XYZ file of C-alpha atoms in Angstrom:
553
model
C -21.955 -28.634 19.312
C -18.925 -26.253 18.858
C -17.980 -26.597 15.187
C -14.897 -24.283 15.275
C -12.478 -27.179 15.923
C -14.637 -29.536 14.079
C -12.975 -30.466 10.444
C -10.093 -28.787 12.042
C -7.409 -31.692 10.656
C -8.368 -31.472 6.912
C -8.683 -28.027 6.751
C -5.325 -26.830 8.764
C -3.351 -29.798 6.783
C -5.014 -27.474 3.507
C -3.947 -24.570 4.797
C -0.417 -25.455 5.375
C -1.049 -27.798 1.689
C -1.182 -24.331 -0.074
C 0.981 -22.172 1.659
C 4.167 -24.879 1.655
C 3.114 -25.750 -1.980
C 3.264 -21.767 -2.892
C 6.463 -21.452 -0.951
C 8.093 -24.429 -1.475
C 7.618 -24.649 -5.403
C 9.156 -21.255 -5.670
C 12.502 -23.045 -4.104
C 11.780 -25.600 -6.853
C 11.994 -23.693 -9.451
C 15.556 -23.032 -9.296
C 16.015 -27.080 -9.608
C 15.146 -26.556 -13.746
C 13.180 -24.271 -15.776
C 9.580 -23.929 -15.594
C 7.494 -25.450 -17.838
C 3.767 -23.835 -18.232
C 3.016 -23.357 -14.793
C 1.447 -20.110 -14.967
C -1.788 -19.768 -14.226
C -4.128 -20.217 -16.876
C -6.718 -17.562 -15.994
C -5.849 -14.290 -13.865
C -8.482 -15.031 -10.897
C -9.689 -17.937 -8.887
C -13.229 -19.836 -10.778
C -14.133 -20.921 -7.027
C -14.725 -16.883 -6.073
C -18.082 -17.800 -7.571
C -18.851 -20.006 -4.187
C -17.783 -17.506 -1.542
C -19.776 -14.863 -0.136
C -18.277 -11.347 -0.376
C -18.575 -11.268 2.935
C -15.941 -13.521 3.549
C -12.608 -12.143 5.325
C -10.311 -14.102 3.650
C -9.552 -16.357 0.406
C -6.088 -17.889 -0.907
C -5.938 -19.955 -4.573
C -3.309 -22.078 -5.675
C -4.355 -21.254 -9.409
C -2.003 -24.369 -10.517
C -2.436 -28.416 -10.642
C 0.715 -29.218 -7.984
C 1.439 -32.200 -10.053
C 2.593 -29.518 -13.009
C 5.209 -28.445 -9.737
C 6.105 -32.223 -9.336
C 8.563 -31.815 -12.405
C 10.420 -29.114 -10.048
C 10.935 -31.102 -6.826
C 14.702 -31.395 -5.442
C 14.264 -33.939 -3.124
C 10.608 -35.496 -3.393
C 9.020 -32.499 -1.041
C 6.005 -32.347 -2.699
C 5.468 -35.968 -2.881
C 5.766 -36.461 0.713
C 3.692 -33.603 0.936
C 0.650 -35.184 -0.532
C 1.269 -38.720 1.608
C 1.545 -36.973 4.703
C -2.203 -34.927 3.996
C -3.898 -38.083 2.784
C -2.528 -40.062 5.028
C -5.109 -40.150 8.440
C -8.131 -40.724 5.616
C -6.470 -43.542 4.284
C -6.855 -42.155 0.852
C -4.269 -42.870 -1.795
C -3.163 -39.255 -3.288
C -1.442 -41.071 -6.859
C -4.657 -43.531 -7.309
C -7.481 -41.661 -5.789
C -6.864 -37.837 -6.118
C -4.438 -37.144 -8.985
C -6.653 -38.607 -11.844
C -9.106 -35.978 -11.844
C -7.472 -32.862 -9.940
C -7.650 -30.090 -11.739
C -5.540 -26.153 -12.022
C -6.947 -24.698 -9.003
C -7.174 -25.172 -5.370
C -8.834 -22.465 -3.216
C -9.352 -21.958 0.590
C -11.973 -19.887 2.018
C -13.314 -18.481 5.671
C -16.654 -18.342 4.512
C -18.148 -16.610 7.288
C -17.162 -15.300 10.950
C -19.642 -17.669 12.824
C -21.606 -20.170 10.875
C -24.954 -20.250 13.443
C -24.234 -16.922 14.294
C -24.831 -17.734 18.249
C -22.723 -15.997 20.720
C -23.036 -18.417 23.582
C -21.371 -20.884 21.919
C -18.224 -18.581 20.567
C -17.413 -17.391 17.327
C -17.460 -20.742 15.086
C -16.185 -19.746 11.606
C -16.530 -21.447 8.383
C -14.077 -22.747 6.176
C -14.366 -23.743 2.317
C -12.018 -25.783 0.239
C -12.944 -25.578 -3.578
C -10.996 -28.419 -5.713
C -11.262 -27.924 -9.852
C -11.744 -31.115 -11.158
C -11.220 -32.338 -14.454
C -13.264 -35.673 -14.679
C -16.292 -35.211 -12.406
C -17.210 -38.959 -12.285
C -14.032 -39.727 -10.760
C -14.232 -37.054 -8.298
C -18.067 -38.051 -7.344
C -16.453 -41.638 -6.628
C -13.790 -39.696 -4.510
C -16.486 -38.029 -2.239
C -17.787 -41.229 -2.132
C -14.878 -43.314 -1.289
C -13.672 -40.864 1.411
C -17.222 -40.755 3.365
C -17.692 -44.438 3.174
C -14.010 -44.376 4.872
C -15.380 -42.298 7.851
C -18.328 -44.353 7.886
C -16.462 -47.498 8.650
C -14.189 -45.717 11.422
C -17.604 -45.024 13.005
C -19.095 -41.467 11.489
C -23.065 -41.470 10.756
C -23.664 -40.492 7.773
C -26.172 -38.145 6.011
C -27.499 -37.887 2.063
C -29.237 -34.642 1.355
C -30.396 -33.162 -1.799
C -29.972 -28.975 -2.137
C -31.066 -27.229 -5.145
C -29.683 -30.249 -7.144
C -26.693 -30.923 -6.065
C -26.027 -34.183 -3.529
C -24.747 -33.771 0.009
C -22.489 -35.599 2.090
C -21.988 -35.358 5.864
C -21.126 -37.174 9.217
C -23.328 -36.078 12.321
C -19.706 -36.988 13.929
C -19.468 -36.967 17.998
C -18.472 -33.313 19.437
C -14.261 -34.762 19.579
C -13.878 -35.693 16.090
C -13.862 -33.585 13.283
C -17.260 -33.004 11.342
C -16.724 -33.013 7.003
C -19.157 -32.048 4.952
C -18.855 -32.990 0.768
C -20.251 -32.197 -2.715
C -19.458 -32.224 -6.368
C -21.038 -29.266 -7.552
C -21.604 -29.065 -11.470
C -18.917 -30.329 -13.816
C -16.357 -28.228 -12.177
C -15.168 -28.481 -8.494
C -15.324 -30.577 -5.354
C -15.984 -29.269 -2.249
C -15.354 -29.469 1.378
C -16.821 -28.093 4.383
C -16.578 -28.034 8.367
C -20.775 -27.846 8.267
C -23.386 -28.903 5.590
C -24.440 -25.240 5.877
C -21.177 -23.909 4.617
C -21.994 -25.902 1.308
C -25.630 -24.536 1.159
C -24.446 -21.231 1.267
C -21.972 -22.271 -1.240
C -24.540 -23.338 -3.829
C -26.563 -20.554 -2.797
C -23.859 -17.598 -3.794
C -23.799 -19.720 -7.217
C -27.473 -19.181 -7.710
C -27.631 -16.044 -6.349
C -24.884 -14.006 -8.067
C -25.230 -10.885 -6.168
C -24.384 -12.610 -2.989
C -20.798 -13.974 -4.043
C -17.506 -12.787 -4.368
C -17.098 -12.357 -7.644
C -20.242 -9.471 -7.392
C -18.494 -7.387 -4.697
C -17.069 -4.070 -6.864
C -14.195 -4.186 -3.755
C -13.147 -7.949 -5.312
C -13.687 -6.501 -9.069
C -10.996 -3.585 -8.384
C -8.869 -6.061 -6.566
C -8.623 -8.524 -8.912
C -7.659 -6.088 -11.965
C -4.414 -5.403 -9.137
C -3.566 -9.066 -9.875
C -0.572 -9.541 -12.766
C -1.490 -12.340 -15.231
C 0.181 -15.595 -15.278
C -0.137 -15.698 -11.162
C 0.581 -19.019 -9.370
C -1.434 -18.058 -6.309
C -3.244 -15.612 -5.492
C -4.985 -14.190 -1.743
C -7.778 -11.722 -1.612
C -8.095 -10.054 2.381
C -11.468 -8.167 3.298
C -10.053 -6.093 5.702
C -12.247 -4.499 8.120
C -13.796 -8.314 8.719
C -10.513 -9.460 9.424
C -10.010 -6.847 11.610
C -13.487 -8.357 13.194
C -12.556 -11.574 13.287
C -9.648 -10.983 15.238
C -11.408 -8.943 17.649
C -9.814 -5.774 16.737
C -10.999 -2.651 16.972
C -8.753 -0.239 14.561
C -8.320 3.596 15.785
C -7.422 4.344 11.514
C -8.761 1.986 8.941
C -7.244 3.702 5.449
C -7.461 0.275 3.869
C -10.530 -2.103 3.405
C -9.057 -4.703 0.960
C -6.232 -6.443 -0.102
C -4.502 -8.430 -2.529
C -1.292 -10.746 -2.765
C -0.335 -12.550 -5.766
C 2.651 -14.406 -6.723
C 4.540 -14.654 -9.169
C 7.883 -16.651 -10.675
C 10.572 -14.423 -11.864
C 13.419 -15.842 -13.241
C 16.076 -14.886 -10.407
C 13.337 -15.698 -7.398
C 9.975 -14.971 -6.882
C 8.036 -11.922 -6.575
C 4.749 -11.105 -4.149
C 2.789 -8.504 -5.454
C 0.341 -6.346 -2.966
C -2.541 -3.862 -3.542
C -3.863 -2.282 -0.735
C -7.466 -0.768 -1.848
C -9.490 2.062 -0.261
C -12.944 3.657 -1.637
C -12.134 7.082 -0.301
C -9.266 9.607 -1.755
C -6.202 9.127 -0.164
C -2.755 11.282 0.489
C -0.944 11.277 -3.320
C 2.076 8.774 -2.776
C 5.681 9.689 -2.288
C 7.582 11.736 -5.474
C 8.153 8.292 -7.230
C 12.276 8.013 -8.282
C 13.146 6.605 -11.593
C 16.612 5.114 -10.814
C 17.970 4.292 -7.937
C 18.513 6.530 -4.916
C 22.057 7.564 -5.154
C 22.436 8.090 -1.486
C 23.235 3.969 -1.731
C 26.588 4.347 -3.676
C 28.071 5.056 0.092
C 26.395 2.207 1.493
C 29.393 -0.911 2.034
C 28.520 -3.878 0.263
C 28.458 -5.571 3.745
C 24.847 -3.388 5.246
C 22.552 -6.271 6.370
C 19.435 -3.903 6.031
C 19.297 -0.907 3.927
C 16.376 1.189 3.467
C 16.296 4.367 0.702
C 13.968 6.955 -0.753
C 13.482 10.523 -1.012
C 11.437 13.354 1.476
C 10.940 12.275 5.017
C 9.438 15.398 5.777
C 5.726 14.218 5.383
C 6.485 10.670 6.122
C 3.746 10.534 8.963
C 0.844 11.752 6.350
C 1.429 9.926 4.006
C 0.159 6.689 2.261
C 3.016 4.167 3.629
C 2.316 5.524 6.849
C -1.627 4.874 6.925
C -0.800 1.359 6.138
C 1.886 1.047 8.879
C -0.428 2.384 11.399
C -3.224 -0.033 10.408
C -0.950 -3.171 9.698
C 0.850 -2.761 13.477
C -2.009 -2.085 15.219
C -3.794 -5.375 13.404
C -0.637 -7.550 14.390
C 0.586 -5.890 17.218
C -2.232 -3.914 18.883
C -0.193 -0.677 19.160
C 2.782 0.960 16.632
C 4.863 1.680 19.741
C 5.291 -1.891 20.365
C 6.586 -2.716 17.042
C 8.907 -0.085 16.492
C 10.690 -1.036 19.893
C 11.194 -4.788 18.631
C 11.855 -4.268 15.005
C 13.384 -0.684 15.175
C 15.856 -1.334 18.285
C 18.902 0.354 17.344
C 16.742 3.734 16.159
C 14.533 3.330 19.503
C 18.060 3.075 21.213
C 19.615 6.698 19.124
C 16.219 8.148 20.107
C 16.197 7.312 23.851
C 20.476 8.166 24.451
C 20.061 11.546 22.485
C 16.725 12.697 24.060
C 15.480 13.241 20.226
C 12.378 13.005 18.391
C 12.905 11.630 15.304
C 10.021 12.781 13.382
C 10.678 16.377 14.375
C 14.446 16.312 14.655
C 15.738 14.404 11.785
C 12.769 13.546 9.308
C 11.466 16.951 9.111
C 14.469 18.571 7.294
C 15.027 15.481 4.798
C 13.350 16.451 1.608
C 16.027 15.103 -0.864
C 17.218 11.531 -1.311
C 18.176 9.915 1.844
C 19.144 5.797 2.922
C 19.610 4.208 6.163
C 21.756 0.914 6.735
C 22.508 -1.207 9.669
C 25.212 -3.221 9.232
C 25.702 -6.295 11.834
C 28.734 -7.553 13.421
C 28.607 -11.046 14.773
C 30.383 -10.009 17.763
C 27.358 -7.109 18.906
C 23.553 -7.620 19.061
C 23.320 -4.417 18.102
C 24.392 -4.071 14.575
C 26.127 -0.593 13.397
C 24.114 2.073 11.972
C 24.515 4.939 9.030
C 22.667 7.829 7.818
C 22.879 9.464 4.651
C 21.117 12.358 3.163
C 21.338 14.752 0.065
C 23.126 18.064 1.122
C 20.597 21.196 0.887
C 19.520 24.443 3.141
C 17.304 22.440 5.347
C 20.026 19.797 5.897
C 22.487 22.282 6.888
C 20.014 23.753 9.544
C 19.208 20.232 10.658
C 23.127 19.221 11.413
C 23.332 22.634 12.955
C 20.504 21.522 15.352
C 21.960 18.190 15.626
C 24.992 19.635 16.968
C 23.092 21.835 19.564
C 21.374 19.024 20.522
C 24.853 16.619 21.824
C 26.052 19.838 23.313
C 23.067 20.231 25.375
C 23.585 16.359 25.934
C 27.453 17.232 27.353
C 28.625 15.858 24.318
C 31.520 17.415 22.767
C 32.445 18.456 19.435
C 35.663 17.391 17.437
C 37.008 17.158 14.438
C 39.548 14.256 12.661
C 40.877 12.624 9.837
C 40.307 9.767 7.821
C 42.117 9.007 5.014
C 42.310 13.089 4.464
C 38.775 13.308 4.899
C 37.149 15.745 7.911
C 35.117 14.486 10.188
C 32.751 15.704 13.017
C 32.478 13.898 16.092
C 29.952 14.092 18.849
C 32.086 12.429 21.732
C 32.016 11.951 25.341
C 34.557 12.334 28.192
C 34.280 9.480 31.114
C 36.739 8.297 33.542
C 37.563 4.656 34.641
C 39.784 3.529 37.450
C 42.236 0.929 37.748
C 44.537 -0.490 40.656
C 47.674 1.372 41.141
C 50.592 -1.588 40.670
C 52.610 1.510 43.120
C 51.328 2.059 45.759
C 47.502 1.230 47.826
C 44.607 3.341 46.106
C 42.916 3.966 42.391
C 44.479 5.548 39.014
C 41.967 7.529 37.005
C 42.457 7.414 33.360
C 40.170 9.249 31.239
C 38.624 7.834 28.052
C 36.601 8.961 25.196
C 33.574 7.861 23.717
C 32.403 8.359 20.438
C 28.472 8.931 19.831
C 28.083 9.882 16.792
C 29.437 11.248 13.818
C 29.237 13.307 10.866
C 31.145 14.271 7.625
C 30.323 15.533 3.739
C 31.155 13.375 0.770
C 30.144 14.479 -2.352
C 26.613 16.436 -2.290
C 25.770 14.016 0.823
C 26.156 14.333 4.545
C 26.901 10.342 6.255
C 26.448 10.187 9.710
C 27.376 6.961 11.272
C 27.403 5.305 14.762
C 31.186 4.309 15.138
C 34.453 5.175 13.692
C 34.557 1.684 12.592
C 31.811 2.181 9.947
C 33.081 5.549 8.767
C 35.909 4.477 8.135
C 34.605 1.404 5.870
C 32.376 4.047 3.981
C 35.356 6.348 3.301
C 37.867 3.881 2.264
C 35.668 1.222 0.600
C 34.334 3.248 -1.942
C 34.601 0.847 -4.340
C 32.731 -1.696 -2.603
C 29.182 -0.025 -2.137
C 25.621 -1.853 -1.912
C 24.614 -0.432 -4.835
C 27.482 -2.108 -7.059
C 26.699 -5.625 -5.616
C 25.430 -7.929 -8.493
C 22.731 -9.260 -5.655
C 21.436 -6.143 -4.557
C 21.102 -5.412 -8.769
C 19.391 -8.332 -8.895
C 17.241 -7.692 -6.398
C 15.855 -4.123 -7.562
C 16.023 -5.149 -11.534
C 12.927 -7.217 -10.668
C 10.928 -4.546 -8.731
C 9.404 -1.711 -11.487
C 10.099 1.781 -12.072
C 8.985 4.065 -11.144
C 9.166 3.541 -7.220
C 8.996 4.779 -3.746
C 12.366 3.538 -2.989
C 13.839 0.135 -1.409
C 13.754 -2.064 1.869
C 16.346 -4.325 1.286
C 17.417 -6.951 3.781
C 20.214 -9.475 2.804
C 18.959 -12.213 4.778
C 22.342 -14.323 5.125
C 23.734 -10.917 7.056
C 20.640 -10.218 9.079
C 18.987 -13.748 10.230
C 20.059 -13.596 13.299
C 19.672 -9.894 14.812
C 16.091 -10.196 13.365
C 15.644 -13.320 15.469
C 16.811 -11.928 18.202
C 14.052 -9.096 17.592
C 11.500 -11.508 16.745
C 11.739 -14.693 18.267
C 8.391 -16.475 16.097
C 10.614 -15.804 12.994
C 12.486 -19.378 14.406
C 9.131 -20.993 14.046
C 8.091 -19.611 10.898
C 11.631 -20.495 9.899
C 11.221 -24.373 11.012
C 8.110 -24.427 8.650
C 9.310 -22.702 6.067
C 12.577 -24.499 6.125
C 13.197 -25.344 1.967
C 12.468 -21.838 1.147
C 14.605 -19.734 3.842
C 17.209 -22.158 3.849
C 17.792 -21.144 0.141
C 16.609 -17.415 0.839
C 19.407 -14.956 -0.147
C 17.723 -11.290 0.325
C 14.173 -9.669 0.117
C 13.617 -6.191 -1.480
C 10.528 -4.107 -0.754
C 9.075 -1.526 -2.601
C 6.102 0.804 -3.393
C 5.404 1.672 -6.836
C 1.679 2.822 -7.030
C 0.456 6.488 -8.161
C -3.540 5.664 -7.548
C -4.618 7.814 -4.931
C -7.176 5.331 -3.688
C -4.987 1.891 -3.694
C -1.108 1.605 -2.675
C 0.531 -0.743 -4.779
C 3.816 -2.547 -3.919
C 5.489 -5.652 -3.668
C 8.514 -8.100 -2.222
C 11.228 -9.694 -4.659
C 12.729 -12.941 -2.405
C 15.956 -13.746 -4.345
C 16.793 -17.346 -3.635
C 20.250 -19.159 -4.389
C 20.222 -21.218 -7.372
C 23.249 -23.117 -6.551
């Protein structure tokens, strides 16, 4: 029989139970304040039940009726009708009276027979506290004697003391598997087996999660007070999706998060047992490069040394997370990174070589979007030293080679170095029979000095808004404060996307983003920026996270 799609229903409609609840409560929050929803311990009690084998585990390390308090309009509620409601089980009468502060999920193992002629069949675990066991036990037993009567055969099994439930269901309907284990949780499985090995990693301690040292270090990554919490085994992810990585710097990883009180922050560690490059000079304020970014960038990104940007940690783990999602980094850069694939291709340049090698001061990069364009407007600025001169020296000896010319203007009294473009267009003569030539000229870049920086921008249009809006920069908006107030110090610099300005150029890169959008809808519909950030100096684990600042209005 092949069990991959068996107990598919309940355990999908979990899935999506934890990650909407996660999401979704965070847009809660902002309805009142939170009270004692924090996590009461700083890892997940149902580790004890998975094998450290396992690729993947998320915990909801809260009791969603403690959210209920924060719903806007009933989410949650409907929520827990619509996952109950094929089973015929009443969440209110049946569920909620002995539902305790934690809810984990689990792939348990790749293939649960371990028989490649029938495909890779994994196994799934969903671990339920429970705060009145006899209540629960009459759950298990109410919910089976449900799928009895629509026509499941049912088996009773004793396993090293603890009682068994299970349907030998026909290969189209899902197969469930049941047990109360101890005085603590419920569980749920898509094959008795999954619960054997279950009660097994219980008896056997060095076979469970909590005894892998990888899950130890992790876990000491995770802040107290956590409302959920993931733990990712890496390389058998990798497996599972059938991946074979050409660099594998990381082999573990956790996400926790958090409520702040302006949004919600996601925590990441990314461990490794081997050394690993020393992170980026950390900064201890923010890069000042940003006070000539306009208030109105969409996506601004800052920091300090490019130079040895492709050895170094952030790197590793953009090589291994593309080639994971993607398959190859090429791919991703040309459908997230458009507009620098596009200054690449038009200039003949490499940007590694020609631009990121002489950066070794504080630098930031901004596109800012214009409804009117699908490709938004882009600036450059980096701190003024020898190396930069030599680098805009090269620049320039790059656009002549190009046949671009170079001229200088005026803005507002300031100088300004343009790398333009000479082209002719034609025109019917209202005269006489023929064509009229006029000859136009295109701007391709430019260039200028303000302060100890040098801004290069795309268009005359956005150098024109950095040299006369200088009081209206990113780094004096009250959101964007917001935003990196809530990410600590020191740090590797910012990512910062305002998503109001961005949403759609990054759906027109990404087209699944409408689809994660339409499930997501509470949460992005309310989501007002995202700021990401590095911020560890272990040289065998790269720390980070993402601040999502929602509106509270």
């Amino acid at each position: 029989m092949n069990r991959q799609r068996s107990f598919i229903g309940f355990i999908v409609a979990g899935a999506i139970a934890l990650l909407v609840i996660a999401i979704a409560s965070f847009y809660w929050f902002f309805a009142k304040s939170p009270a004692n929803i924090t996590a009461s311990t700083g890892q997940p009690n149902a580790a004890i039940f998975v094998s450290k084998l396992s690729p993947a585990m998320v915990s909801l390390l809260a009791n969603p009726d403690r959210l209920q308090a924060l719903e806007r309009e009933g989410e949650l509620s409907q929520l827990k009708t619509s996952l109950f409601a094929k089973s015929g089980i009443d969440y209110k009468e049946d569920v909620q009276p002995w539902l305790g502060g934690e809810i984990t999920l689990a792939i348990t193992t790749l293939d649960i027979d371990r028989d490649r002629e029938n495909g890779q069949q994994p196994g799934y675990l969903l671990a339920l506290a429970t705060k009145q066991p006899e209540k629960s036990r009459e759950f298990v037993e109410l919910l089976f004697s449900k799928r009895a009567l629509g026509g499941a055969n049912l088996t009773v099994e004793q396993y090293k003391g603890v009682k068994l439930i299970y349907d030998n269901s026909q290969p189209e309907r899902d197969l469930l598997a049941g047990a109360v284990v101890g005085e603590g949780f419920v569980l749920f499985a898509n094959d008795p087996k999954v619960l054997r090995d279950a009660i097994n990693n219980v008896q056997a301690p060095d076979l469970n999660l909590i005894s892998s040292p990888k899950y130890q270090k992790a876990i000491k990554e995770s802040p107290k007070g956590a409302l959920a919490v993931a733990f990712l085994n890496l390389p058998i992810v990798a497996k599972w999706q059938g991946l074979e990585l050409p660099e594998q710097t990381y082999d573990s990883e956790i996400i926790s998060l958090a409520f702040n009180p302006k949004g919600l922050l996601a925590e990441t560690s990314f461990l490794t047992s081997s050394e690993i490059v020393s992170p980026s000079s950390p900064l201890f304020k923010p890069v000042g490069a940003l006070q000539y970014v306009p208030a109105s960038a969409g996506l601004a990104i800052s920091g300090s040394n490019l130079s040895n940007l492709g050895n170094s940690d952030l790197a590793k783990l953009w090589r291994q997370a593309t080639a994971t999602i993607y398959g190859s980094e090429k791919d991703v850069v040309s459908r997230l990174a458009k507009p620098l694939a596009d200054v690449q291709k038009r200039w003949g340049i490499n940007l590694p070589e020609d631009i990121f090698s002489w950066v070794q001061g504080e630098y930031a990069v901004a596109l800012l979007p214009e409804k009117e364009q699908t490709t938004p407007h882009w600036m450059f600025v980096v701190e003024k030293s020898e190396s930069v001169e030599q680098g805009v020296a090269r620049l320039d000896a790059i656009a002549s080679s190009n046949g671009l010319s170079i001229n200088s203007l005026t803005i507002d009294k300031q100088k300004i170095f343009a790398w333009t473009e000479l082209t002719t267009a034609t025109k019917k003569s209202d005269i006489k029979e023929g064509a009229s030539f006029s000859i136009e000229t295109k701007v391709r870049g430019l260039h200028t000095t303000l302060g100890n920086y040098e801004i290069f921008t795309s268009d005359l249009e956005t150098m024109d808004e950095i040299i006369t809006a200088k009081d209206d920069s990113l780094i004096d908006n009250p959101n964007f404060q917001d935003s990196i107030a809530a990410i600590p110090l020191p740090n590797q610099g910012y990512i910062y996307l305002d998503w109001t300005k961005s949403q759609n150029l990054l759906e027109g890169q990404v087209p699944i983003l409408k689809l994660v959008e339409v499930l997501g809808k509470p949460f992005f519909d309310n989501l007002r920026s995202l700021t990401v950030s590095s911020y560890g100096t272990d040289t065998r684990s790269l720390k980070g996270g993402v601040f999502f600042q929602l509106n509270n209005s």
